[in-house]
PDB file of C-alpha atoms and ligand atoms in Angstrom:
ATOM      1  CA  MET A 250      73.916 -26.497  28.488  1.00  0.00           C
ATOM      2  CA  THR A 251      72.085 -29.798  27.945  1.00  0.00           C
ATOM      3  CA  THR A 252      71.509 -32.174  30.817  1.00  0.00           C
ATOM      4  CA  GLU A 253      71.142 -35.945  30.549  1.00  0.00           C
ATOM      5  CA  PRO A 254      68.059 -37.307  32.314  1.00  0.00           C
ATOM      6  CA  VAL A 255      69.029 -39.547  35.223  1.00  0.00           C
ATOM      7  CA  GLU A 256      67.714 -43.093  34.871  1.00  0.00           C
ATOM      8  CA  TRP A 257      65.406 -44.430  37.568  1.00  0.00           C
ATOM      9  CA  PRO A 258      67.748 -46.538  39.780  1.00  0.00           C
ATOM     10  CA  ARG A 259      65.706 -49.724  39.320  1.00  0.00           C
ATOM     11  CA  THR A 260      65.502 -49.513  35.519  1.00  0.00           C
ATOM     12  CA  ALA A 261      66.193 -52.954  34.010  1.00  0.00           C
ATOM     13  CA  ARG A 262      69.555 -53.104  32.290  1.00  0.00           C
ATOM     14  CA  ALA A 263      68.703 -55.968  29.927  1.00  0.00           C
ATOM     15  CA  ALA A 264      70.777 -54.645  27.024  1.00  0.00           C
ATOM     16  CA  THR A 265      73.980 -54.369  29.049  1.00  0.00           C
ATOM     17  CA  ARG A 266      73.386 -57.237  31.447  1.00  0.00           C
ATOM     18  CA  ASN A 267      76.664 -58.614  32.695  1.00  0.00           C
ATOM     19  CA  ARG A 268      76.495 -62.304  33.511  1.00  0.00           C
ATOM     20  CA  GLY A 269      79.816 -62.438  35.397  1.00  0.00           C
ATOM     21  CA  ILE A 270      80.303 -61.781  39.107  1.00  0.00           C
ATOM     22  CA  ASN A 271      79.257 -58.224  39.974  1.00  0.00           C
ATOM     23  CA  TRP A 272      82.379 -57.296  42.032  1.00  0.00           C
ATOM     24  CA  GLU A 273      81.193 -53.723  42.547  1.00  0.00           C
ATOM     25  CA  LYS A 274      77.965 -54.988  44.136  1.00  0.00           C
ATOM     26  CA  TRP A 275      79.777 -57.466  46.385  1.00  0.00           C
ATOM     27  CA  GLY A 276      82.253 -54.728  47.345  1.00  0.00           C
ATOM     28  CA  TRP A 277      79.268 -52.596  48.380  1.00  0.00           C
ATOM     29  CA  VAL A 278      77.787 -55.485  50.381  1.00  0.00           C
ATOM     30  CA  TYR A 279      81.206 -56.185  51.968  1.00  0.00           C
ATOM     31  CA  MET A 280      81.467 -52.580  53.250  1.00  0.00           C
ATOM     32  CA  ARG A 281      78.117 -52.939  55.067  1.00  0.00           C
ATOM     33  CA  VAL A 282      78.661 -56.454  56.439  1.00  0.00           C
ATOM     34  CA  SER A 283      82.251 -55.769  57.551  1.00  0.00           C
ATOM     35  CA  GLY A 284      81.078 -52.421  59.009  1.00  0.00           C
ATOM     36  CA  VAL A 285      78.660 -54.251  61.318  1.00  0.00           C
ATOM     37  CA  ALA A 286      81.337 -56.794  62.318  1.00  0.00           C
ATOM     38  CA  LEU A 287      83.864 -53.977  62.870  1.00  0.00           C
ATOM     39  CA  VAL A 288      81.604 -52.191  65.353  1.00  0.00           C
ATOM     40  CA  VAL A 289      81.718 -55.322  67.547  1.00  0.00           C
ATOM     41  CA  LEU A 290      85.408 -56.079  66.918  1.00  0.00           C
ATOM     42  CA  ILE A 291      86.682 -52.503  67.397  1.00  0.00           C
ATOM     43  CA  PHE A 292      84.621 -51.643  70.475  1.00  0.00           C
ATOM     44  CA  GLY A 293      85.338 -55.091  71.996  1.00  0.00           C
ATOM     45  CA  HIS A 294      89.046 -54.492  71.385  1.00  0.00           C
ATOM     46  CA  LEU A 295      88.929 -51.005  72.928  1.00  0.00           C
ATOM     47  CA  PHE A 296      86.951 -52.225  75.938  1.00  0.00           C
ATOM     48  CA  VAL A 297      89.270 -55.147  76.706  1.00  0.00           C
ATOM     49  CA  ASN A 298      92.419 -53.042  76.250  1.00  0.00           C
ATOM     50  CA  LEU A 299      91.400 -49.723  77.759  1.00  0.00           C
ATOM     51  CA  VAL A 300      88.521 -50.240  80.183  1.00  0.00           C
ATOM     52  CA  ALA A 301      88.341 -53.780  81.619  1.00  0.00           C
ATOM     53  CA  GLY A 302      90.559 -54.730  84.560  1.00  0.00           C
ATOM     54  CA  GLU A 303      93.218 -52.116  85.284  1.00  0.00           C
ATOM     55  CA  GLY A 304      92.407 -50.406  82.005  1.00  0.00           C
ATOM     56  CA  VAL A 305      95.009 -48.647  79.918  1.00  0.00           C
ATOM     57  CA  ASN A 306      97.622 -48.838  82.716  1.00  0.00           C
ATOM     58  CA  ALA A 307      97.867 -52.604  82.247  1.00  0.00           C
ATOM     59  CA  ILE A 308      99.057 -52.433  78.634  1.00  0.00           C
ATOM     60  CA  ASP A 309     102.600 -53.657  78.167  1.00  0.00           C
ATOM     61  CA  PHE A 310     104.428 -56.513  76.440  1.00  0.00           C
ATOM     62  CA  ALA A 311     103.181 -59.052  79.007  1.00  0.00           C
ATOM     63  CA  PHE A 312      99.591 -57.890  78.453  1.00  0.00           C
ATOM     64  CA  VAL A 313      99.867 -58.619  74.737  1.00  0.00           C
ATOM     65  CA  ALA A 314     101.609 -61.946  75.439  1.00  0.00           C
ATOM     66  CA  GLY A 315      98.762 -62.825  77.823  1.00  0.00           C
ATOM     67  CA  LYS A 316      96.100 -62.058  75.237  1.00  0.00           C
ATOM     68  CA  TRP A 317      97.815 -64.025  72.491  1.00  0.00           C
ATOM     69  CA  ALA A 318      98.203 -67.041  74.767  1.00  0.00           C
ATOM     70  CA  ASP A 319      94.441 -67.372  74.300  1.00  0.00           C
ATOM     71  CA  PRO A 320      93.229 -68.634  70.867  1.00  0.00           C
ATOM     72  CA  PHE A 321      90.099 -66.483  71.280  1.00  0.00           C
ATOM     73  CA  TYR A 322      92.149 -63.280  70.949  1.00  0.00           C
ATOM     74  CA  ILE A 323      94.209 -64.715  68.092  1.00  0.00           C
ATOM     75  CA  VAL A 324      90.985 -65.243  66.133  1.00  0.00           C
ATOM     76  CA  TRP A 325      89.610 -61.842  67.281  1.00  0.00           C
ATOM     77  CA  ASP A 326      92.742 -59.947  66.223  1.00  0.00           C
ATOM     78  CA  THR A 327      93.014 -61.844  62.935  1.00  0.00           C
ATOM     79  CA  LEU A 328      89.418 -60.924  62.071  1.00  0.00           C
ATOM     80  CA  LEU A 329      90.031 -57.313  63.108  1.00  0.00           C
ATOM     81  CA  LEU A 330      93.165 -57.107  60.963  1.00  0.00           C
ATOM     82  CA  TRP A 331      91.688 -58.676  57.821  1.00  0.00           C
ATOM     83  CA  LEU A 332      88.209 -57.134  57.940  1.00  0.00           C
ATOM     84  CA  ALA A 333      89.447 -53.597  58.797  1.00  0.00           C
ATOM     85  CA  LEU A 334      92.328 -53.597  56.296  1.00  0.00           C
ATOM     86  CA  ILE A 335      90.234 -54.878  53.414  1.00  0.00           C
ATOM     87  CA  HIS A 336      87.399 -52.511  54.417  1.00  0.00           C
ATOM     88  CA  GLY A 337      89.799 -49.545  54.522  1.00  0.00           C
ATOM     89  CA  ALA A 338      91.509 -50.516  51.265  1.00  0.00           C
ATOM     90  CA  ASN A 339      88.213 -51.040  49.438  1.00  0.00           C
ATOM     91  CA  GLY A 340      86.997 -47.677  50.756  1.00  0.00           C
ATOM     92  CA  MET A 341      90.209 -46.024  49.542  1.00  0.00           C
ATOM     93  CA  ARG A 342      89.715 -47.719  46.154  1.00  0.00           C
ATOM     94  CA  THR A 343      86.341 -45.984  45.915  1.00  0.00           C
ATOM     95  CA  LEU A 344      87.896 -42.630  46.796  1.00  0.00           C
ATOM     96  CA  VAL A 345      90.705 -43.089  44.272  1.00  0.00           C
ATOM     97  CA  ASN A 346      88.199 -44.040  41.554  1.00  0.00           C
ATOM     98  CA  ASP A 347      86.117 -40.967  42.430  1.00  0.00           C
ATOM     99  CA  TYR A 348      88.877 -38.379  42.703  1.00  0.00           C
ATOM    100  CA  VAL A 349      91.957 -39.455  40.738  1.00  0.00           C
ATOM    101  CA  TYR A 350      91.067 -38.450  37.182  1.00  0.00           C
ATOM    102  CA  ARG A 351      94.256 -39.137  35.238  1.00  0.00           C
ATOM    103  CA  PRO A 352      94.112 -42.814  34.166  1.00  0.00           C
ATOM    104  CA  LYS A 353      97.835 -43.523  34.642  1.00  0.00           C
ATOM    105  CA  VAL A 354      97.985 -41.907  38.085  1.00  0.00           C
ATOM    106  CA  ARG A 355      94.824 -43.769  39.054  1.00  0.00           C
ATOM    107  CA  LYS A 356      96.209 -47.086  37.821  1.00  0.00           C
ATOM    108  CA  TRP A 357      99.462 -46.717  39.805  1.00  0.00           C
ATOM    109  CA  THR A 358      97.690 -45.393  42.897  1.00  0.00           C
ATOM    110  CA  LEU A 359      95.420 -48.446  42.881  1.00  0.00           C
ATOM    111  CA  ARG A 360      98.414 -50.738  42.399  1.00  0.00           C
ATOM    112  CA  ALA A 361     100.247 -49.093  45.309  1.00  0.00           C
ATOM    113  CA  LEU A 362      97.111 -49.422  47.438  1.00  0.00           C
ATOM    114  CA  PHE A 363      96.755 -53.104  46.564  1.00  0.00           C
ATOM    115  CA  ALA A 364     100.455 -53.814  47.194  1.00  0.00           C
ATOM    116  CA  SER A 365     100.549 -51.989  50.560  1.00  0.00           C
ATOM    117  CA  THR A 366      97.375 -53.774  51.681  1.00  0.00           C
ATOM    118  CA  ALA A 367      98.815 -57.178  50.743  1.00  0.00           C
ATOM    119  CA  VAL A 368     102.111 -56.427  52.549  1.00  0.00           C
ATOM    120  CA  LEU A 369     100.307 -55.225  55.698  1.00  0.00           C
ATOM    121  CA  LEU A 370      98.015 -58.276  55.716  1.00  0.00           C
ATOM    122  CA  LEU A 371     101.002 -60.587  55.367  1.00  0.00           C
ATOM    123  CA  LEU A 372     103.096 -58.804  58.024  1.00  0.00           C
ATOM    124  CA  GLY A 373     100.191 -58.477  60.460  1.00  0.00           C
ATOM    125  CA  THR A 374      99.250 -62.132  60.086  1.00  0.00           C
ATOM    126  CA  LEU A 375     102.883 -63.184  60.559  1.00  0.00           C
ATOM    127  CA  VAL A 376     103.132 -61.076  63.727  1.00  0.00           C
ATOM    128  CA  ILE A 377     100.028 -62.712  65.209  1.00  0.00           C
ATOM    129  CA  TYR A 378     100.953 -66.290  64.315  1.00  0.00           C
ATOM    130  CA  THR A 379     104.725 -66.248  64.894  1.00  0.00           C
ATOM    131  CA  PHE A 380     104.588 -64.198  68.114  1.00  0.00           C
ATOM    132  CA  ASP A 381     106.913 -65.637  70.758  1.00  0.00           C
ATOM    133  CA  PRO A 382     106.588 -64.078  74.233  1.00  0.00           C
ATOM    134  CA  CYS A 383     110.068 -65.307  75.173  1.00  0.00           C
ATOM    135  CA  ILE A 384     111.952 -63.551  72.398  1.00  0.00           C
ATOM    136  CA  GLY A 385     114.318 -60.927  73.774  1.00  0.00           C
ATOM    137  CA  ASP A 386     114.823 -60.395  77.496  1.00  0.00           C
ATOM    138  CA  PRO A 387     112.178 -62.073  79.707  1.00  0.00           C
ATOM    139  CA  GLN A 388     113.698 -60.149  82.668  1.00  0.00           C
ATOM    140  CA  SER A 389     112.595 -56.800  81.276  1.00  0.00           C
ATOM    141  CA  SER A 390     109.222 -58.049  80.023  1.00  0.00           C
ATOM    142  CA  GLY A 391     108.404 -59.575  83.418  1.00  0.00           C
ATOM    143  CA  LEU A 392     107.852 -63.020  81.896  1.00  0.00           C
ATOM    144  CA  GLN A 393     110.746 -64.831  83.646  1.00  0.00           C
ATOM    145  CA  GLU A 394     108.471 -67.457  85.147  1.00  0.00           C
ATOM    146  CA  LEU A 395     106.668 -68.203  81.884  1.00  0.00           C
ATOM    147  CA  CYS A 396     109.905 -68.327  79.909  1.00  0.00           C
ATOM    148  CA  ALA A 397     112.032 -70.181  82.470  1.00  0.00           C
ATOM    149  CA  GLY A 398     113.898 -73.023  80.808  1.00  0.00           C
ATOM    150  CA  ARG A 399     113.199 -71.845  77.277  1.00  0.00           C
TER     151      ARG A 399
HETATM  152  C1  HEM B 662      82.907 -48.895  63.393  1.00  0.00           C
HETATM  153  C2  HEM B 662      83.408 -49.509  62.341  1.00  0.00           C
HETATM  154  C3  HEM B 662      83.094 -49.087  60.919  1.00  0.00           C
HETATM  155  C4  HEM B 662      81.886 -49.003  60.290  1.00  0.00           C
HETATM  156  C5  HEM B 662      80.506 -49.269  60.872  1.00  0.00           C
HETATM  157  C6  HEM B 662      82.150 -48.598  58.913  1.00  0.00           C
HETATM  158  C7  HEM B 662      81.187 -48.458  57.921  1.00  0.00           C
HETATM  159  C8  HEM B 662      81.433 -48.014  56.642  1.00  0.00           C
HETATM  160  C9  HEM B 662      80.468 -47.986  55.557  1.00  0.00           C
HETATM  161  C10 HEM B 662      78.999 -48.439  55.641  1.00  0.00           C
HETATM  162  C11 HEM B 662      81.092 -47.471  54.470  1.00  0.00           C
HETATM  163  C12 HEM B 662      80.487 -47.239  53.069  1.00  0.00           C
HETATM  164  C13 HEM B 662      80.105 -45.798  52.907  1.00  0.00           C
HETATM  165  C14 HEM B 662      79.576 -45.521  51.488  1.00  0.00           C
HETATM  166  O1  HEM B 662      79.657 -46.384  50.601  1.00  0.00           O
HETATM  167  O2  HEM B 662      79.087 -44.413  51.289  1.00  0.00           O
HETATM  168  C15 HEM B 662      82.452 -47.161  54.855  1.00  0.00           C
HETATM  169  C16 HEM B 662      83.378 -46.577  54.025  1.00  0.00           C
HETATM  170  C17 HEM B 662      84.719 -46.451  54.329  1.00  0.00           C
HETATM  171  N1  HEM B 662      85.353 -46.920  55.468  1.00  0.00           N
HETATM  172 FE1  HEM B 662      84.426 -47.677  57.086  1.00  0.00          FE
HETATM  173  N2  HEM B 662      83.495 -48.423  58.748  1.00  0.00           N
HETATM  174  C18 HEM B 662      84.124 -48.724  59.942  1.00  0.00           C
HETATM  175  C19 HEM B 662      85.487 -48.742  60.217  1.00  0.00           C
HETATM  176  C20 HEM B 662      86.462 -48.353  59.305  1.00  0.00           C
HETATM  177  C21 HEM B 662      87.898 -48.485  59.528  1.00  0.00           C
HETATM  178  C22 HEM B 662      88.549 -49.087  60.785  1.00  0.00           C
HETATM  179  C23 HEM B 662      88.499 -47.979  58.414  1.00  0.00           C
HETATM  180  C24 HEM B 662      89.981 -47.887  58.117  1.00  0.00           C
HETATM  181  C25 HEM B 662      90.760 -48.952  58.202  1.00  0.00           C
HETATM  182  C26 HEM B 662      87.464 -47.528  57.505  1.00  0.00           C
HETATM  183  C27 HEM B 662      87.685 -46.938  56.274  1.00  0.00           C
HETATM  184  C28 HEM B 662      86.700 -46.611  55.367  1.00  0.00           C
HETATM  185  C29 HEM B 662      86.938 -45.913  54.108  1.00  0.00           C
HETATM  186  C30 HEM B 662      88.279 -45.391  53.587  1.00  0.00           C
HETATM  187  C31 HEM B 662      85.681 -45.806  53.469  1.00  0.00           C
HETATM  188  C32 HEM B 662      85.355 -45.129  52.126  1.00  0.00           C
HETATM  189  C33 HEM B 662      84.846 -43.751  52.418  1.00  0.00           C
HETATM  190  C34 HEM B 662      83.922 -43.229  51.332  1.00  0.00           C
HETATM  191  O3  HEM B 662      83.480 -43.990  50.453  1.00  0.00           O
HETATM  192  O4  HEM B 662      83.605 -42.040  51.416  1.00  0.00           O
HETATM  193  N3  HEM B 662      86.236 -47.782  58.072  1.00  0.00           N
HETATM  194  N4  HEM B 662      82.626 -47.516  56.174  1.00  0.00           N
END
């Protein structure tokens, strides 16, 4: 069995230099930068929802309505949704490229991944920005006062 020598990682690649955008490199950078942001966003989210105030017992429809009445949490949740979904999808893309060997299966798996990510981003964003606390029965959600006259 012959083995190919592995090139030193910093070897100049003058002959094959690609002058376009290096998407693979920026994908790599994105995973690290979004990872740092996600630590703050995820643990902040868990703390506010599960620990602060009455903790997990306070979570109900009115709790969510209360959070989304504040633009701070709209921005927070939007960032969490977009950064985590794109991070997860890009990570899955790496796994698919590494483990799905048959080109056609890989191509369709990547397409399905891209399509499901786009649908989830669209739906999630719509939920955040079209949320109406007075939809349905304000009596059962405990928001009678807030929704009175609407
Ligand atoms: C605390 C927050 C998180 C941090 C710090 C973090 C960090 C990272 C980093 C640095 C990588 C690159 C690993 C590599 O290239 O070897 C990675 C990969 C990955 N992440 Fe995250 N991540 C976080 C949250 C998430 C979430 C919420 C998801 C799912 C939505 C996710 C899904 C993935 C996937 C699927 C991969 C690819 C795994 C692989 O290459 O083996 N991560 N993460």
